[in-house]
Each structure stands twice: as structure tokens, then as C-alpha cells.
Tab-separated table of C-alpha atoms and ligand atoms in Angstrom:
chain	number	residue	atom	x	y	z
L	25	UNK	CA	91.879	116.531	99.394
L	26	UNK	CA	91.736	112.864	100.253
L	27	UNK	CA	94.664	110.834	101.526
L	28	UNK	CA	98.010	111.003	99.679
L	29	UNK	CA	99.103	107.568	100.868
L	30	UNK	CA	96.978	104.524	101.439
L	31	UNK	CA	98.210	101.057	102.384
L	32	UNK	CA	95.609	98.337	102.017
L	33	UNK	CA	96.020	94.915	103.604
L	34	UNK	CA	99.796	95.268	103.444
L	35	UNK	CA	101.655	92.174	104.658
L	36	UNK	CA	105.208	90.856	104.687
L	37	UNK	CA	106.214	87.368	105.693
L	38	UNK	CA	109.818	86.301	106.180
L	39	UNK	CA	109.486	82.517	106.045
L	40	UNK	CA	107.193	81.712	108.958
L	41	UNK	CA	107.521	85.152	110.541
L	42	UNK	CA	104.773	87.693	109.792
L	43	UNK	CA	106.647	91.012	110.138
L	44	UNK	CA	103.787	93.174	108.791
L	45	UNK	CA	100.303	91.747	109.123
L	46	UNK	CA	97.459	93.055	106.907
L	47	UNK	CA	98.067	96.705	107.672
L	48	UNK	CA	95.657	99.428	106.546
L	49	UNK	CA	97.162	102.875	106.925
L	50	UNK	CA	96.494	106.324	105.505
L	51	UNK	CA	98.255	109.673	105.466
L	52	UNK	CA	96.455	112.954	104.755
L	53	UNK	CA	98.184	115.849	102.989
L	54	UNK	CA	100.161	118.085	105.351
L	55	UNK	CA	100.000	115.657	108.280
L	56	UNK	CA	102.898	114.757	110.550
L	57	UNK	CA	102.349	111.167	111.617
L	58	UNK	CA	104.411	109.272	114.176
L	59	UNK	CA	104.811	105.502	114.239
L	60	UNK	CA	105.985	104.006	117.492
L	61	UNK	CA	106.294	100.451	118.737
L	62	UNK	CA	108.654	98.050	120.489
L	63	UNK	CA	111.744	96.503	118.860
L	64	UNK	CA	110.872	94.089	116.087
L	65	UNK	CA	107.255	95.255	115.830
L	66	UNK	CA	107.540	95.763	112.053
L	67	UNK	CA	108.047	99.546	111.752
L	68	UNK	CA	111.067	99.462	109.443
L	69	UNK	CA	109.637	96.582	107.418
L	70	UNK	CA	106.489	98.669	106.910
L	71	UNK	CA	108.639	101.537	105.547
L	72	UNK	CA	110.541	99.059	103.364
L	73	UNK	CA	107.253	97.949	101.836
L	74	UNK	CA	105.997	101.504	101.291
L	75	UNK	CA	109.248	102.607	99.655
L	76	UNK	CA	109.754	99.527	97.484
L	77	UNK	CA	112.718	97.913	99.219
L	78	UNK	CA	110.762	94.681	99.660
L	79	UNK	CA	107.848	93.398	97.607
L	80	UNK	CA	104.781	92.848	99.818
L	81	UNK	CA	103.522	89.331	100.437
L	82	UNK	CA	100.014	90.770	100.100
L	83	UNK	CA	98.268	94.111	99.824
L	84	UNK	CA	98.769	97.285	97.828
L	85	UNK	CA	100.004	100.847	98.167
L	86	UNK	CA	98.221	103.838	96.655
L	87	UNK	CA	100.197	107.091	96.409
L	88	UNK	CA	98.440	110.227	95.144
L	89	UNK	CA	95.694	108.023	93.732
L	90	UNK	CA	97.999	105.657	91.802
L	91	UNK	CA	98.808	102.055	92.647
L	92	UNK	CA	102.604	102.100	93.113
L	93	UNK	CA	102.872	98.563	94.554
L	94	UNK	CA	104.908	97.335	91.591
L	95	UNK	CA	107.155	100.363	91.120
L	96	UNK	CA	110.860	100.088	91.945
L	97	UNK	CA	112.258	102.045	94.892
L	98	UNK	CA	113.845	104.657	92.600
L	99	UNK	CA	110.593	105.146	90.639
L	100	UNK	CA	108.848	105.823	93.942
L	101	UNK	CA	111.451	108.498	94.731
L	102	UNK	CA	110.689	110.119	91.381
L	103	UNK	CA	107.003	110.123	92.361
L	104	UNK	CA	107.961	112.030	95.525
L	105	UNK	CA	108.149	109.257	98.128
L	106	UNK	CA	111.494	109.774	99.861
L	107	UNK	CA	112.911	108.123	102.976
L	108	UNK	CA	115.800	108.192	105.411
L	109	UNK	CA	117.267	105.160	107.164
L	110	UNK	CA	117.496	103.942	110.752
L	111	UNK	CA	121.305	103.860	110.422
L	112	UNK	CA	122.590	107.009	108.730
L	113	UNK	CA	123.298	106.252	105.099
L	114	UNK	CA	125.781	108.722	103.522
L	115	UNK	CA	129.139	108.370	101.750
L	116	UNK	CA	131.951	109.117	104.215
L	117	UNK	CA	134.600	109.437	101.505
L	118	UNK	CA	132.837	112.392	99.853
L	119	UNK	CA	132.222	115.963	100.897
L	120	UNK	CA	128.838	117.133	102.104
L	121	UNK	CA	128.181	118.851	98.767
L	122	UNK	CA	129.220	115.789	96.736
L	123	UNK	CA	126.868	113.580	98.755
L	124	UNK	CA	123.988	115.902	97.974
L	125	UNK	CA	124.731	116.283	94.289
L	126	UNK	CA	125.419	112.598	93.715
L	127	UNK	CA	122.091	111.604	95.247
L	128	UNK	CA	120.221	114.158	93.167
L	129	UNK	CA	121.860	112.940	89.964
L	130	UNK	CA	121.094	109.326	90.850
L	131	UNK	CA	117.420	110.110	90.914
L	132	UNK	CA	117.218	112.248	87.786
L	133	UNK	CA	114.757	110.994	85.200
L	134	UNK	CA	117.490	111.213	82.565
L	135	UNK	CA	120.163	109.579	84.642
L	136	UNK	CA	123.627	110.966	83.925
L	137	UNK	CA	127.039	110.267	85.463
L	138	UNK	CA	128.682	112.176	88.293
L	139	UNK	CA	131.713	113.081	86.154
L	140	UNK	CA	129.499	114.355	83.338
L	141	UNK	CA	127.652	116.483	85.863
L	142	UNK	CA	130.867	117.976	87.185
L	143	UNK	CA	131.956	118.777	83.637
L	144	UNK	CA	128.705	120.488	82.703
L	145	UNK	CA	127.433	122.294	85.793
L	146	UNK	CA	125.534	124.825	83.701
L	147	UNK	CA	123.148	122.085	82.555
L	148	UNK	CA	122.360	121.189	86.097
L	149	UNK	CA	121.507	124.523	87.653
L	150	UNK	CA	118.209	123.102	88.967
L	151	UNK	CA	119.966	120.307	90.841
L	152	UNK	CA	122.538	122.685	92.276
L	153	UNK	CA	119.831	125.068	93.465
L	154	UNK	CA	117.882	122.228	95.114
L	155	UNK	CA	121.004	120.909	96.818
L	156	UNK	CA	122.039	124.339	98.037
L	157	UNK	CA	118.565	125.079	99.347
L	158	UNK	CA	118.426	121.725	101.175
L	159	UNK	CA	121.899	122.254	102.655
L	160	UNK	CA	120.822	125.671	103.916
L	161	UNK	CA	117.557	124.348	105.360
L	162	UNK	CA	119.437	121.893	107.586
L	163	UNK	CA	122.166	124.440	108.420
L	164	UNK	CA	125.126	122.641	106.848
L	165	UNK	CA	126.138	125.267	104.281
L	166	UNK	CA	129.344	126.110	106.177
L	167	UNK	CA	130.311	122.401	105.909
L	168	UNK	CA	129.796	122.074	102.135
L	169	UNK	CA	133.418	121.173	101.432
L	170	UNK	CA	133.959	119.137	104.613
L	171	UNK	CA	134.696	115.440	104.202
L	172	UNK	CA	131.588	113.646	105.471
L	173	UNK	CA	133.702	111.277	107.592
L	174	UNK	CA	134.672	114.295	109.709
L	175	UNK	CA	131.079	115.198	110.600
L	176	UNK	CA	129.519	114.296	113.934
L	177	UNK	CA	126.793	111.634	113.798
L	178	UNK	CA	124.214	114.378	114.327
L	179	UNK	CA	125.513	116.360	111.331
L	180	UNK	CA	125.520	113.186	109.231
L	181	UNK	CA	121.868	112.757	110.156
L	182	UNK	CA	121.194	116.356	109.070
L	183	UNK	CA	123.001	115.648	105.806
L	184	UNK	CA	120.858	112.580	105.232
L	185	UNK	CA	117.741	114.685	105.753
L	186	UNK	CA	119.161	117.354	103.406
L	187	UNK	CA	119.667	114.673	100.743
L	188	UNK	CA	116.053	113.600	101.185
L	189	UNK	CA	114.857	117.219	100.923
L	190	UNK	CA	116.896	117.821	97.769
L	191	UNK	CA	114.880	115.056	96.061
L	192	UNK	CA	111.694	117.175	96.209
L	193	UNK	CA	109.640	114.864	98.436
L	194	UNK	CA	105.861	115.031	98.477
L	195	UNK	CA	106.000	112.588	101.395
L	196	UNK	CA	109.060	112.152	103.609
L	197	UNK	CA	109.426	108.958	105.662
L	198	UNK	CA	112.002	109.161	108.457
L	199	UNK	CA	113.100	105.952	110.195
L	200	UNK	CA	114.210	106.843	113.748
L	201	UNK	CA	115.822	110.189	112.850
L	202	UNK	CA	116.737	110.762	116.522
L	203	UNK	CA	118.423	107.428	117.204
L	204	UNK	CA	122.087	107.504	118.214
L	205	UNK	CA	122.064	111.283	118.774
L	206	UNK	CA	123.079	113.292	121.846
L	207	UNK	CA	120.445	115.430	123.590
L	208	UNK	CA	121.761	118.559	121.843
L	209	UNK	CA	121.682	116.859	118.452
L	210	UNK	CA	118.154	115.600	119.143
L	211	UNK	CA	117.071	119.214	119.722
L	212	UNK	CA	118.662	120.258	116.408
L	213	UNK	CA	116.863	117.532	114.467
L	214	UNK	CA	113.556	118.161	116.251
L	215	UNK	CA	113.754	121.862	115.495
L	216	UNK	CA	114.490	121.062	111.841
L	217	UNK	CA	111.527	118.667	111.678
L	218	UNK	CA	109.287	121.294	113.277
L	219	UNK	CA	110.318	123.742	110.541
L	220	UNK	CA	110.012	121.409	107.551
L	221	UNK	CA	106.702	119.920	108.630
L	222	UNK	CA	105.034	123.251	107.782
L	223	UNK	CA	105.524	122.559	104.065
L	224	UNK	CA	105.782	118.803	103.924
L	225	UNK	CA	103.897	115.644	104.824
L	226	UNK	CA	105.977	113.557	107.234
L	227	UNK	CA	105.840	110.055	108.684
L	228	UNK	CA	108.344	109.510	111.478
L	229	UNK	CA	109.242	106.233	113.158
L	230	UNK	CA	110.481	106.703	116.689
L	231	UNK	CA	111.183	104.246	119.422
L	232	UNK	CA	110.599	106.515	122.408
L	233	UNK	CA	107.209	108.134	122.167
L	234	UNK	CA	108.056	110.975	124.570
L	235	UNK	CA	110.429	112.470	121.990
L	236	UNK	CA	107.877	112.966	119.231
L	237	UNK	CA	104.649	113.450	121.102
L	238	UNK	CA	104.782	117.252	120.639
L	239	UNK	CA	105.865	117.011	116.995
L	240	UNK	CA	103.157	114.821	115.503
L	241	UNK	CA	99.473	115.373	114.690
L	242	UNK	CA	98.688	111.676	114.883
L	243	UNK	CA	100.345	108.598	116.331
L	244	UNK	CA	100.137	104.975	115.225
L	245	UNK	CA	101.378	102.204	117.489
L	246	UNK	CA	102.682	98.985	115.956
L	247	UNK	CA	102.950	95.723	117.804
L	248	UNK	CA	103.651	92.332	116.257
L	249	UNK	CA	103.157	93.629	112.712
L	250	UNK	CA	99.843	95.413	113.287
L	251	UNK	CA	98.683	98.883	114.269
L	252	UNK	CA	97.111	98.321	117.667
L	253	UNK	CA	96.079	101.965	118.113
L	254	UNK	CA	95.956	105.166	116.051
L	255	UNK	CA	94.850	108.697	116.806
L	256	UNK	CA	95.718	111.982	118.541
L	257	UNK	CA	98.837	111.519	120.709
L	258	UNK	CA	97.096	112.098	124.054
L	259	UNK	CA	94.386	109.546	123.250
L	260	UNK	CA	96.962	106.996	122.127
L	261	UNK	CA	99.056	107.490	125.246
L	262	UNK	CA	96.106	106.791	127.484
L	263	UNK	CA	95.086	103.665	125.548
L	264	UNK	CA	95.237	100.532	127.681
L	265	UNK	CA	96.585	98.236	124.941
L	266	UNK	CA	99.374	100.728	124.195
L	267	UNK	CA	100.336	101.030	127.844
L	268	UNK	CA	100.372	97.257	128.164
L	269	UNK	CA	102.577	96.917	125.111
L	270	UNK	CA	105.058	99.489	126.481
L	271	UNK	CA	104.974	98.928	130.207
L	272	UNK	CA	103.313	95.542	130.641
L	273	UNK	CA	100.017	94.800	132.370
L	274	UNK	CA	101.075	96.324	135.714
L	275	UNK	CA	102.027	99.630	134.028
L	276	UNK	CA	98.790	99.745	132.066
L	277	UNK	CA	96.708	99.608	135.227
L	278	UNK	CA	98.661	102.325	137.084
M	3	ATP	N1	115.215	91.036	105.828
M	3	ATP	C1	114.670	90.347	106.831
M	3	ATP	N2	114.709	88.991	106.856
M	3	ATP	C2	114.139	88.291	107.862
M	3	ATP	N3	113.507	88.842	108.901
M	3	ATP	C3	113.443	90.190	108.947
M	3	ATP	C4	114.016	91.014	107.925
M	3	ATP	N4	113.792	92.318	108.238
M	3	ATP	C5	113.113	92.306	109.399
M	3	ATP	N5	112.906	91.040	109.819
M	3	ATP	C6	112.180	90.644	111.037
M	3	ATP	O1	110.907	91.270	110.984
M	3	ATP	C7	110.518	91.710	112.292
M	3	ATP	C8	110.244	93.194	112.243
M	3	ATP	O2	111.488	93.874	112.081
M	3	ATP	P1	111.592	95.434	111.868
M	3	ATP	O3	113.009	95.743	111.591
M	3	ATP	O4	110.595	95.838	110.850
M	3	ATP	O5	111.166	95.990	113.295
M	3	ATP	P2	111.226	97.449	113.904
M	3	ATP	O6	109.883	97.721	114.494
M	3	ATP	O7	111.741	98.403	112.888
M	3	ATP	O8	112.274	97.255	115.091
M	3	ATP	P3	113.356	98.291	115.719
M	3	ATP	O9	112.581	99.187	116.656
M	3	ATP	O10	114.294	97.402	116.446
M	3	ATP	O11	113.996	99.035	114.589
M	3	ATP	C9	111.656	91.320	113.235
M	3	ATP	O12	111.325	90.097	113.836
M	3	ATP	C10	112.845	91.173	112.307
M	3	ATP	O13	113.776	90.243	112.817
M	4	MG	MG1	113.380	99.617	112.782
């Protein structure tokens, strides 16, 4: 099968600043792709364009053969393009289970209200099964009735990934899923990602390349809004332009 995602000439300008600059990018089915790059290099903006949070200044996005450039963010979720955020984005005032169910209801084709859902659980067996399965995949089933505010940051991150999984992604985009976590929590999330990547196509933004080098099949390096290098991790790591961008000219020549 050919690529499931294709970005063509994708650009985003904020006033005079070109955050994403004519990017061409493809993802093949089943791949785990890493995107690395220094602060402000355009990684999150690129995700925002793919997922419909910002309209592009130029370019288009093809997902499973269809041009989705004009679809809203929620329509893209319904097509199977699901993301997580650089800063964990869950509702602290709800339980783990409520967070999962609410998100699933939000993205139903026939949108219904949370209270209606609670009153007619029998009609929503599919949603409940998806949510339960996702909660079990990330290992949070024992915390189903825990108030989310009481979770560690690492468990909140797992919950956010569970929410994404419950939405039946065909492509999951994770923006720095390891950021802000302790070493132990990083291991938990990495082991989860290693498990889910067997059945899912993943694109993962990470700041420190050493953390994801063993996880990904392919790495893309962004700098100043462009991919300056793409390929197998070991080739990318030995690339002179990449080394310069990370460690400066002196580091690149070591
Ligand atoms: N909504 C916005 N309005 C104006 N400028 C923005 C906006 N979002 C991002 N930018 C700018 O676009 C550039 C790219 O930012 P972006 O957040 O995409 O970088 P990043 O690679 O994700 O960085 P980090 O590693 O710090 O998360 C930065 O200069 C940033 O200040
Ligand atoms: Mg970012």
C-alpha cells in the first residue's frame, strides 16, 4: 500500500515568521516515525497543520488518498487522525473513566450529550468497550474511578494516550509524549509505545533524539521550519547538517 499520509508543500506563516516552510512529508502504513529538532523549529506547528488546528498558508494534506486540508480538526479525528499534546490535556475535575467516555462521545458522528450517555449506557456499549480496552492497554484500569487531579503527571500522560486510543486512530500523532516525565515514567510510556506500534502507525515528536532512537523506524529532523534530513535513525544521527544543528559546527566535526 502507498503512503497513508502525505503533506505537500505545507507552509505556515505567523506574520513575518515562517514556522513551517514548504514541507513535503509522507508516512507509510505501519511505520513509527520520529520527528526531532531544536526548540521553535516548527514541530508542533507541523502537527497543528496536519490535525487541523491551524489552516495552512500553503500546501495540502492527503490522508488515505483524500485531500483533508479543509476538514475541521474533529472531522479529521473521525477519519482516524488522532493526536496528543505537548502539555497533557485532560480534565482534572473528572475521573479517569469520565475523561475517556467524554472524549469518545465528543467525537461520535451522531454527537450526543454526556448526561444522555450516562442515562442510556446500553446504547453506547461500543464506546464503553473501546474506552475499557484503551484503559487496559495503558494499564490504568485500577484507576478508573480516581479523580484525574490525583494522578501523577506520568499517569495523566498515559490517560491522554488512552483517550487517543479510544478514538480508533488509523494514525496517532504524539507531541513530546515523554516531556515532563521522570525516568521511570519515561520507561512506562516507551514500553506502551513499543506495544501499540505493532498495530498502529505512529508519528512521535521528541526533543531528545536519544530517547526515541530505538523506537522509531525512520527519523525526520526539522530546523527552521524545514526537514533538513530524513531516513533510518543511524544514518540521520551521522548526518553532518543534523550534528551541526544539534551540537554546532565544532560538534559536527568531532
Ligand atoms: N500561534 C502562534 N502564533 C505565532 N507564532 C507561533 C505560534 N505557534 C508557534 N509559533 C512560532 O512558530 C515557531 C515554531 O514553533 P513550534 O511550537 O512549532 O516549535 P517546536 O519545534 O514545536 O518547538 P518546541 O521544541 O519548543 O516545542 C516558533 O518561532 C514559535 O514561536
Ligand atoms: Mg513543540
